[in-house]
Short mmCIF file of C-alpha atoms in Angstrom, two decimals:
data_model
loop_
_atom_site.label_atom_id
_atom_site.label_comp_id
_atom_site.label_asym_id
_atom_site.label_seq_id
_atom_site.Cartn_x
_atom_site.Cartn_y
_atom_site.Cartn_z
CA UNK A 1 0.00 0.00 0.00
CA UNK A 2 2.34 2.25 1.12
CA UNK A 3 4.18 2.14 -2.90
CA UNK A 4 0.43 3.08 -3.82
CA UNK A 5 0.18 6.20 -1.53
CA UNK A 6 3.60 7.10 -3.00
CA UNK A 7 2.56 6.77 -6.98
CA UNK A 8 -0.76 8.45 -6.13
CA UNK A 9 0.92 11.41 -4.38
CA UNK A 10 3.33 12.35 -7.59
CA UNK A 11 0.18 11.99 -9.63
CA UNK A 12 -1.38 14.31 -7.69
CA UNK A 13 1.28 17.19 -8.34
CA UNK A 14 1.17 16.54 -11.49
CA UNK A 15 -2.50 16.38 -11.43
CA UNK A 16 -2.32 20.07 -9.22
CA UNK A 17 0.02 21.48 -12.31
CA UNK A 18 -2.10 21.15 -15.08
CA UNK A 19 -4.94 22.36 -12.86
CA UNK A 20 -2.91 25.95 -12.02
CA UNK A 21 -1.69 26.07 -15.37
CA UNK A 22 -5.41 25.57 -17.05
CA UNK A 23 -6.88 27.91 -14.67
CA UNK A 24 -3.65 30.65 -15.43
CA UNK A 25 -4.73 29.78 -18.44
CA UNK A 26 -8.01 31.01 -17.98
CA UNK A 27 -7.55 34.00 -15.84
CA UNK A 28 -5.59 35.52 -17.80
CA UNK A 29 -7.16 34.95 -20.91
CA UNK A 30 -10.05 37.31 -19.95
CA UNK A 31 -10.08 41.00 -21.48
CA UNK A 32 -9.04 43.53 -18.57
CA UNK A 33 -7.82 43.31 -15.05
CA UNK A 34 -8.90 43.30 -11.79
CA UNK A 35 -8.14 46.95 -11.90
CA UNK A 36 -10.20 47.90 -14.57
CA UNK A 37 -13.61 48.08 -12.89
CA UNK A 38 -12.13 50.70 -10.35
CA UNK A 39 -13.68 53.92 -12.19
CA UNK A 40 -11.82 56.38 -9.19
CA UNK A 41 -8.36 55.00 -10.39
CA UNK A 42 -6.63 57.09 -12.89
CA UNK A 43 -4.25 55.27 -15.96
CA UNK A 44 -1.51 56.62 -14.26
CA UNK A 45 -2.46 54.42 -10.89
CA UNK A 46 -4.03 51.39 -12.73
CA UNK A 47 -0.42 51.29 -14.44
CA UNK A 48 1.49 51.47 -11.28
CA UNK A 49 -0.64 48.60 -9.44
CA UNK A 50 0.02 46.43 -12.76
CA UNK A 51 3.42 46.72 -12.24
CA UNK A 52 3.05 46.68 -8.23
CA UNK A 53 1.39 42.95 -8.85
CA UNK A 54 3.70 42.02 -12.00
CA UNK A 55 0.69 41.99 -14.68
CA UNK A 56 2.78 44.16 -16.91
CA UNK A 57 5.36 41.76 -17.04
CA UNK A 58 5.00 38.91 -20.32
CA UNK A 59 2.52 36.03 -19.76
CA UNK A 60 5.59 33.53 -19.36
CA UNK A 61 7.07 35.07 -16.49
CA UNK A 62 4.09 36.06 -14.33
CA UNK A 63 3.68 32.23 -15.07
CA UNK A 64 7.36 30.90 -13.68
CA UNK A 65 6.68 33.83 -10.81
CA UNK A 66 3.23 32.14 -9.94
CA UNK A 67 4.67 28.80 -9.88
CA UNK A 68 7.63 29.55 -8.19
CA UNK A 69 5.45 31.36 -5.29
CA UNK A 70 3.29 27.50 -5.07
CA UNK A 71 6.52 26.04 -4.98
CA UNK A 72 7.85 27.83 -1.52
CA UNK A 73 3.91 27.73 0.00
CA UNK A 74 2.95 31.53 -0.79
CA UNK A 75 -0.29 31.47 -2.74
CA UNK A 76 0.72 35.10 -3.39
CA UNK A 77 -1.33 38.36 -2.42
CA UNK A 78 -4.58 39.45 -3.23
CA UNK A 79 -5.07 42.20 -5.82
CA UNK A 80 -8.00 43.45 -4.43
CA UNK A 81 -7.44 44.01 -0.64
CA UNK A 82 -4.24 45.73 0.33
CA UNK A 83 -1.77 43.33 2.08
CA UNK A 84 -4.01 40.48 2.55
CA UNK A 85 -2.38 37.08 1.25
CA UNK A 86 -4.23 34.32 0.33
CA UNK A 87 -2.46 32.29 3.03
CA UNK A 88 -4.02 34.94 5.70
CA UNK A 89 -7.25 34.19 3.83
CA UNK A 90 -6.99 30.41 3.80
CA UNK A 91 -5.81 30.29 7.66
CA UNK A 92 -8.67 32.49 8.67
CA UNK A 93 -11.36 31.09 6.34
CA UNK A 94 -11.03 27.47 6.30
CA UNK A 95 -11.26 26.39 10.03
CA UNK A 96 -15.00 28.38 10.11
CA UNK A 97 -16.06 26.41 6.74
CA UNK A 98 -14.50 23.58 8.88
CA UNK A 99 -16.41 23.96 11.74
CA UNK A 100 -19.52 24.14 9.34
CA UNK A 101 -18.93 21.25 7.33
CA UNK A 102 -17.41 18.95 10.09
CA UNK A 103 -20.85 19.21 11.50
CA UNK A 104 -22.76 18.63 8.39
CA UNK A 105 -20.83 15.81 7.08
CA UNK A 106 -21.29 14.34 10.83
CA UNK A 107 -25.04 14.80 10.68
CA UNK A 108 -25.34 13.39 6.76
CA UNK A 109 -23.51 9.77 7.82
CA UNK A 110 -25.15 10.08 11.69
CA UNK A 111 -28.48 10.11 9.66
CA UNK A 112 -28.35 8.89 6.14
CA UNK A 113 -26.95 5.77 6.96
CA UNK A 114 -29.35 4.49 9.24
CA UNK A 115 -31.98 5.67 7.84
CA UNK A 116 -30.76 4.12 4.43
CA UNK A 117 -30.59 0.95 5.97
CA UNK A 118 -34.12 1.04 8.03
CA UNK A 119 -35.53 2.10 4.68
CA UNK A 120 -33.95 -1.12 2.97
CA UNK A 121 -35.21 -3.31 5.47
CA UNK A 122 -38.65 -2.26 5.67
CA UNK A 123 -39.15 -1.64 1.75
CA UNK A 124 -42.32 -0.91 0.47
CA UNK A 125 -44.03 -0.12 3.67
CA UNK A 126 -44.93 3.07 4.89
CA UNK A 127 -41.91 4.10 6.78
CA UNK A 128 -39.88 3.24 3.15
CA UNK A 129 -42.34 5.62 1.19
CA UNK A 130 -42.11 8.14 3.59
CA UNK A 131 -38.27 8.58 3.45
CA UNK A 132 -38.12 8.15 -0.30
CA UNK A 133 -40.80 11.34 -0.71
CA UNK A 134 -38.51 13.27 2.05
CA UNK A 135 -35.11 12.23 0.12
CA UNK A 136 -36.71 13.24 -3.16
CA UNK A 137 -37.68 16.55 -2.02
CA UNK A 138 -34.31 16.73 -0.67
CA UNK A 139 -32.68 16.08 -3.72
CA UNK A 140 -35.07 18.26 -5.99
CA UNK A 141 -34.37 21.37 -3.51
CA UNK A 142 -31.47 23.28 -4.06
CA UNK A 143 -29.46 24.60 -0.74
CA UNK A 144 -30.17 27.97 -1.02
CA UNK A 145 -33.79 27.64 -1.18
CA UNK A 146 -33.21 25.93 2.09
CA UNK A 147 -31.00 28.58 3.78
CA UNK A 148 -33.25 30.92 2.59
CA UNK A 149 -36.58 29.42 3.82
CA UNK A 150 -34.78 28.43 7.41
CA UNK A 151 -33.36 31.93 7.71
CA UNK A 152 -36.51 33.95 7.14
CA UNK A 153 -38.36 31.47 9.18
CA UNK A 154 -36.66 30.35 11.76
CA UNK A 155 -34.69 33.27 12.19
CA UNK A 156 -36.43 36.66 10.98
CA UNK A 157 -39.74 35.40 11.71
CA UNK A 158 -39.69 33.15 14.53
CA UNK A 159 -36.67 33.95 15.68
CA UNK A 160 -35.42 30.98 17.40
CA UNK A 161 -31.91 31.12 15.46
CA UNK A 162 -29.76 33.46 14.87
CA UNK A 163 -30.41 35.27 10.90
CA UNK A 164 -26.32 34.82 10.05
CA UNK A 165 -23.02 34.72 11.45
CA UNK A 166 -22.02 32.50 13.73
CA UNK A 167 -22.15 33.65 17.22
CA UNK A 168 -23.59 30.53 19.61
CA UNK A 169 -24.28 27.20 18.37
CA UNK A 170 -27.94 27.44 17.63
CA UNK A 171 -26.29 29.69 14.76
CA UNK A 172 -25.04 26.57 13.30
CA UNK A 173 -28.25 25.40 13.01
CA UNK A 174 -28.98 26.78 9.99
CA UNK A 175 -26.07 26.81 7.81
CA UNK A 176 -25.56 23.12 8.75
CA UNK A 177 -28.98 21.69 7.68
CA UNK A 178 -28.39 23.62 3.92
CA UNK A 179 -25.11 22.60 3.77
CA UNK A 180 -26.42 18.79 4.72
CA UNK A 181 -29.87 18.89 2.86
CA UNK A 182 -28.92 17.35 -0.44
CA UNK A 183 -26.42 15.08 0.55
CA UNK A 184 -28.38 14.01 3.74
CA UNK A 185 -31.27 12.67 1.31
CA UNK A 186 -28.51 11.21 -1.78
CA UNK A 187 -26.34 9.46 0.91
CA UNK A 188 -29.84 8.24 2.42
CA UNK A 189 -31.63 7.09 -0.86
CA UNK A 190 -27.71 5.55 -1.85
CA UNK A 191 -27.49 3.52 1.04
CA UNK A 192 -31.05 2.11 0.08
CA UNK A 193 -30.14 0.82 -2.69
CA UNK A 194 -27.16 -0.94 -2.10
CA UNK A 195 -28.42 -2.19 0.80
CA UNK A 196 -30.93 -3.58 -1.15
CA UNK A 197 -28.75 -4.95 -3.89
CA UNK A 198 -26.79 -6.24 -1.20
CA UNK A 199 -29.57 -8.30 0.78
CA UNK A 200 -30.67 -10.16 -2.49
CA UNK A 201 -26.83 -11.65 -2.89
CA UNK A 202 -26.65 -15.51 -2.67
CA UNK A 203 -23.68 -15.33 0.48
CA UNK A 204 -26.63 -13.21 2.34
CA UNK A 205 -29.38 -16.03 1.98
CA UNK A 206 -26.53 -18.71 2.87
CA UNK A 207 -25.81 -16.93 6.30
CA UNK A 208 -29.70 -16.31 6.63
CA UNK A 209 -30.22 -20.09 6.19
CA UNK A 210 -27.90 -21.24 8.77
CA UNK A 211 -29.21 -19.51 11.15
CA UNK A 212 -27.78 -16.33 12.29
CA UNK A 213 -29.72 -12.96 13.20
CA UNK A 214 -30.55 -10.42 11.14
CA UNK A 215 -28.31 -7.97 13.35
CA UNK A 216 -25.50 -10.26 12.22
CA UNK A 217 -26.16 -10.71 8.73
CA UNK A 218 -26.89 -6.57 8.51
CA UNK A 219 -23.75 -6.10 10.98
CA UNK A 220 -21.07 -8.52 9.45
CA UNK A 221 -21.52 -9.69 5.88
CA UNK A 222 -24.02 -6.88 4.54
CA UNK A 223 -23.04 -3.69 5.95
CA UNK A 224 -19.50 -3.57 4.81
CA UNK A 225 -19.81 -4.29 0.96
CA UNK A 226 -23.42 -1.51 0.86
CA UNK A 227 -20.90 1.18 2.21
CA UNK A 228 -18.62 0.62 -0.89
CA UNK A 229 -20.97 3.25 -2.98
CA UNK A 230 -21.73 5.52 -0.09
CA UNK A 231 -17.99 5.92 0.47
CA UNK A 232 -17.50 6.63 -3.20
CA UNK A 233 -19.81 9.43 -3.18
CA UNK A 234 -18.94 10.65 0.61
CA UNK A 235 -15.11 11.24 -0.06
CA UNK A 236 -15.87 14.33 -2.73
CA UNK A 237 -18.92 15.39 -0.77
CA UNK A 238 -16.51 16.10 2.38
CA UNK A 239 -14.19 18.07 0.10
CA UNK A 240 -16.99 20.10 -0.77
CA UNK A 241 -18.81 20.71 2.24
CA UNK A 242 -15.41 21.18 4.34
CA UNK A 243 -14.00 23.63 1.56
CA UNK A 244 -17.55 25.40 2.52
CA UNK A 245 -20.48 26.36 -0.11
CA UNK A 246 -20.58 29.38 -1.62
CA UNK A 247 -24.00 29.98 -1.81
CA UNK A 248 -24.90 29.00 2.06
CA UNK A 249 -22.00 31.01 3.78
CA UNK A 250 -23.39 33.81 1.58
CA UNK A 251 -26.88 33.30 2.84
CA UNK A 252 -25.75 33.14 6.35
CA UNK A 253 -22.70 35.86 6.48
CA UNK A 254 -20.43 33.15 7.32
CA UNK A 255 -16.96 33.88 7.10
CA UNK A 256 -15.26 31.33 5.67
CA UNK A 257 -13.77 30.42 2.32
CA UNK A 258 -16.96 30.58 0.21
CA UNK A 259 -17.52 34.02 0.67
CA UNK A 260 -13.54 35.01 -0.22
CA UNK A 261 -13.93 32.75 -3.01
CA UNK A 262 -17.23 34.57 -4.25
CA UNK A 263 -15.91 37.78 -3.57
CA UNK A 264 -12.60 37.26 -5.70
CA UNK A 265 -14.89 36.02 -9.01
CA UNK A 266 -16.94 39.30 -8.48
CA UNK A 267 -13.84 41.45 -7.69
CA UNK A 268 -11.64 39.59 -10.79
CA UNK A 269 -8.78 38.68 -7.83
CA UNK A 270 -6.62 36.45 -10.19
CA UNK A 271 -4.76 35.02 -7.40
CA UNK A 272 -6.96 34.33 -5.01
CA UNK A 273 -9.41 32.65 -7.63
CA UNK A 274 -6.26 30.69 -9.11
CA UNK A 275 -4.90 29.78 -5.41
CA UNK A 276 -8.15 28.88 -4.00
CA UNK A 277 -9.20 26.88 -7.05
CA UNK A 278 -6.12 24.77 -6.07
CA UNK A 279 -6.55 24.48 -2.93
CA UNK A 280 -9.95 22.73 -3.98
CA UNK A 281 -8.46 20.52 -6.05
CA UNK A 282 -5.65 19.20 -3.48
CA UNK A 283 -8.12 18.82 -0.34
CA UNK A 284 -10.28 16.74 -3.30
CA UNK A 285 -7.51 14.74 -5.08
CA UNK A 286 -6.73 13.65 -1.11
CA UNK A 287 -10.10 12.98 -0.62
CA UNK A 288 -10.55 10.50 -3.65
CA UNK A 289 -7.03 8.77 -2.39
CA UNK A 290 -8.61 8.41 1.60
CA UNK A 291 -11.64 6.66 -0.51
CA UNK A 292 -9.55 4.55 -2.37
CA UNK A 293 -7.88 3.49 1.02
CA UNK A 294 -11.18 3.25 2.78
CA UNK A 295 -12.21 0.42 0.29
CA UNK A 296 -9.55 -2.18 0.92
CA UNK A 297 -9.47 -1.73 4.72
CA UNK A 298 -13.57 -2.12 4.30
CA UNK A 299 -13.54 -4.89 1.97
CA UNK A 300 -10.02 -6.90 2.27
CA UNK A 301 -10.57 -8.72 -1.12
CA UNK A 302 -10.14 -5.00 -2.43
CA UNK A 303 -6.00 -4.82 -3.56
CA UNK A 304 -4.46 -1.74 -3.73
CA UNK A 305 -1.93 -1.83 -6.92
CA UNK A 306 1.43 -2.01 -4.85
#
């Protein structure tokens, strides 16, 4: 395994290279700067922050500069607010859209998988139709209709929770079920499914004919082969949710890495859109590796290519 986690890690920088370079690519591609929608600035001071932030230098060298900056761990400063790095914005950012999405990703498996598996085992009865119609909904809703709804609810008319930021934890409330809302009801219908698929498997009615519980033939030979999908899916669905949504945090005032993220797209911010757009990618490309991991210490007939 451990050759594995080696040939998977120098795929990943090379994955992580092509990424900056495609999104460089991109950035840079678009007409104007991140200066030009600044009608107070003069030509005179658009020109000098150009050459304060090395945009007046040829396309190959701001290149070689941006990669030599990744190279020594400085994701480089923002263009649009003065001496802010996108390390500062990172370290300050990520452990609130941490906080958030530890506790949504908690409340998706504390939930979904249960449920998932109660829904299995009780198909076509009334308890099964009832979650499917929830999950549905769940799925057909996007998460900002959620925020929205529990925020003008909950909080502006009702006012049991807090209407944004995160000041106590019935503030959490909130972002936490829109962040978990989608995924909640996927991870739950998914786990349905291949529990399902699972149960009809001839190995399942050979331990059910010789005798043992259902607890034991859920707990030991079913359980472990229906969370090969769910893991799939939950390994990208963490990177997500811990990277924080854009949408939600802006709903809620959160501030974590969605709203710097948003901010730099409206404000053009090359490098923070081209540093946090990597960032993405790395906590994902680890996330997919963790799930590949995950499946031969859940299933040992799973090999990992040593």
């Amino acid at each position: 395994m451990a050759r594995y986690i080696v040939k998977r890690f120098f795929s990943m920088i090379v994955t992580l290279f092509i990424i900056g370079t495609i999104t460089f690519s991109l950035m840079h591609s678009i007409p104007g700067s991140p200066f030009s929608s600044e009608r107070t600035l003069s030509p005179e001071m658009e020109q000098a922050l150009m050459a304060k932030y090395g945009l007046d230098q040829p396309l190959y060298k701001q290149y070689f500069n941006y990669l030599g900056g990744l190279l020594q761990g400085d994701l480089g400063l923002s263009m649009t607010k003065l001496g802010v790095s996108v390390n500062d914005m990172i370290g300050e950012g990520l452990p609130t859209s941490a906080k958030v999405g530890f506790s949504a990703v908690a409340l998706i498996l504390a939930l979904g998988i249960p449920i998932g598996i109660i829904s299995a085992l009780k198909q076509n009865t009334i308890l099964d139709h009832i979650v499917m119609f929830i999950a549905t909904i769940g799925i057909a809703v996007p998460s900002f209709v959620i925020g929205t709804f529990i925020m003008y609810v909950f909080g502006e008319i009702l006012g049991w929770i807090p209407a944004g930021g995160l000041s106590d934890w019935k503030s959490y409330i909130g972002p936490v079920i829109a962040l978990a809302g989608f995924s909640l009801a996927y991870v739950t219908r998914l786990m349905r499914s291949s529990m399902l698929e699972v149960l009809r498997q001839d190995y399942i009615r050979t331990a059910k004919a010789n005798g043992l519980s259902q607890i034991r033939v859920i707990g030991k030979h079913a359980l472990k082969n229906a969370l090969i999908p769910v893991v799939t899916y939950v390994g990208p669905m963490v990177a997500s949710i811990l990277t924080g949504s854009f949408v939600v945090e802006k709903i809620f005032a959160i501030p974590g890495m969605g709203r710097y993220f948003t901010e730099s797209v409206t404000n053009r911010d090359y490098t923070v859109i081209m540093s946090m757009t990597l960032f993405y990618a790395a906590i994902y490309i680890v996330m997919v590796l963790l799930v590949d991991i995950a499946y031969a210490l859940i299933d040992p007939r799973i090999k990992l290519d040593d």
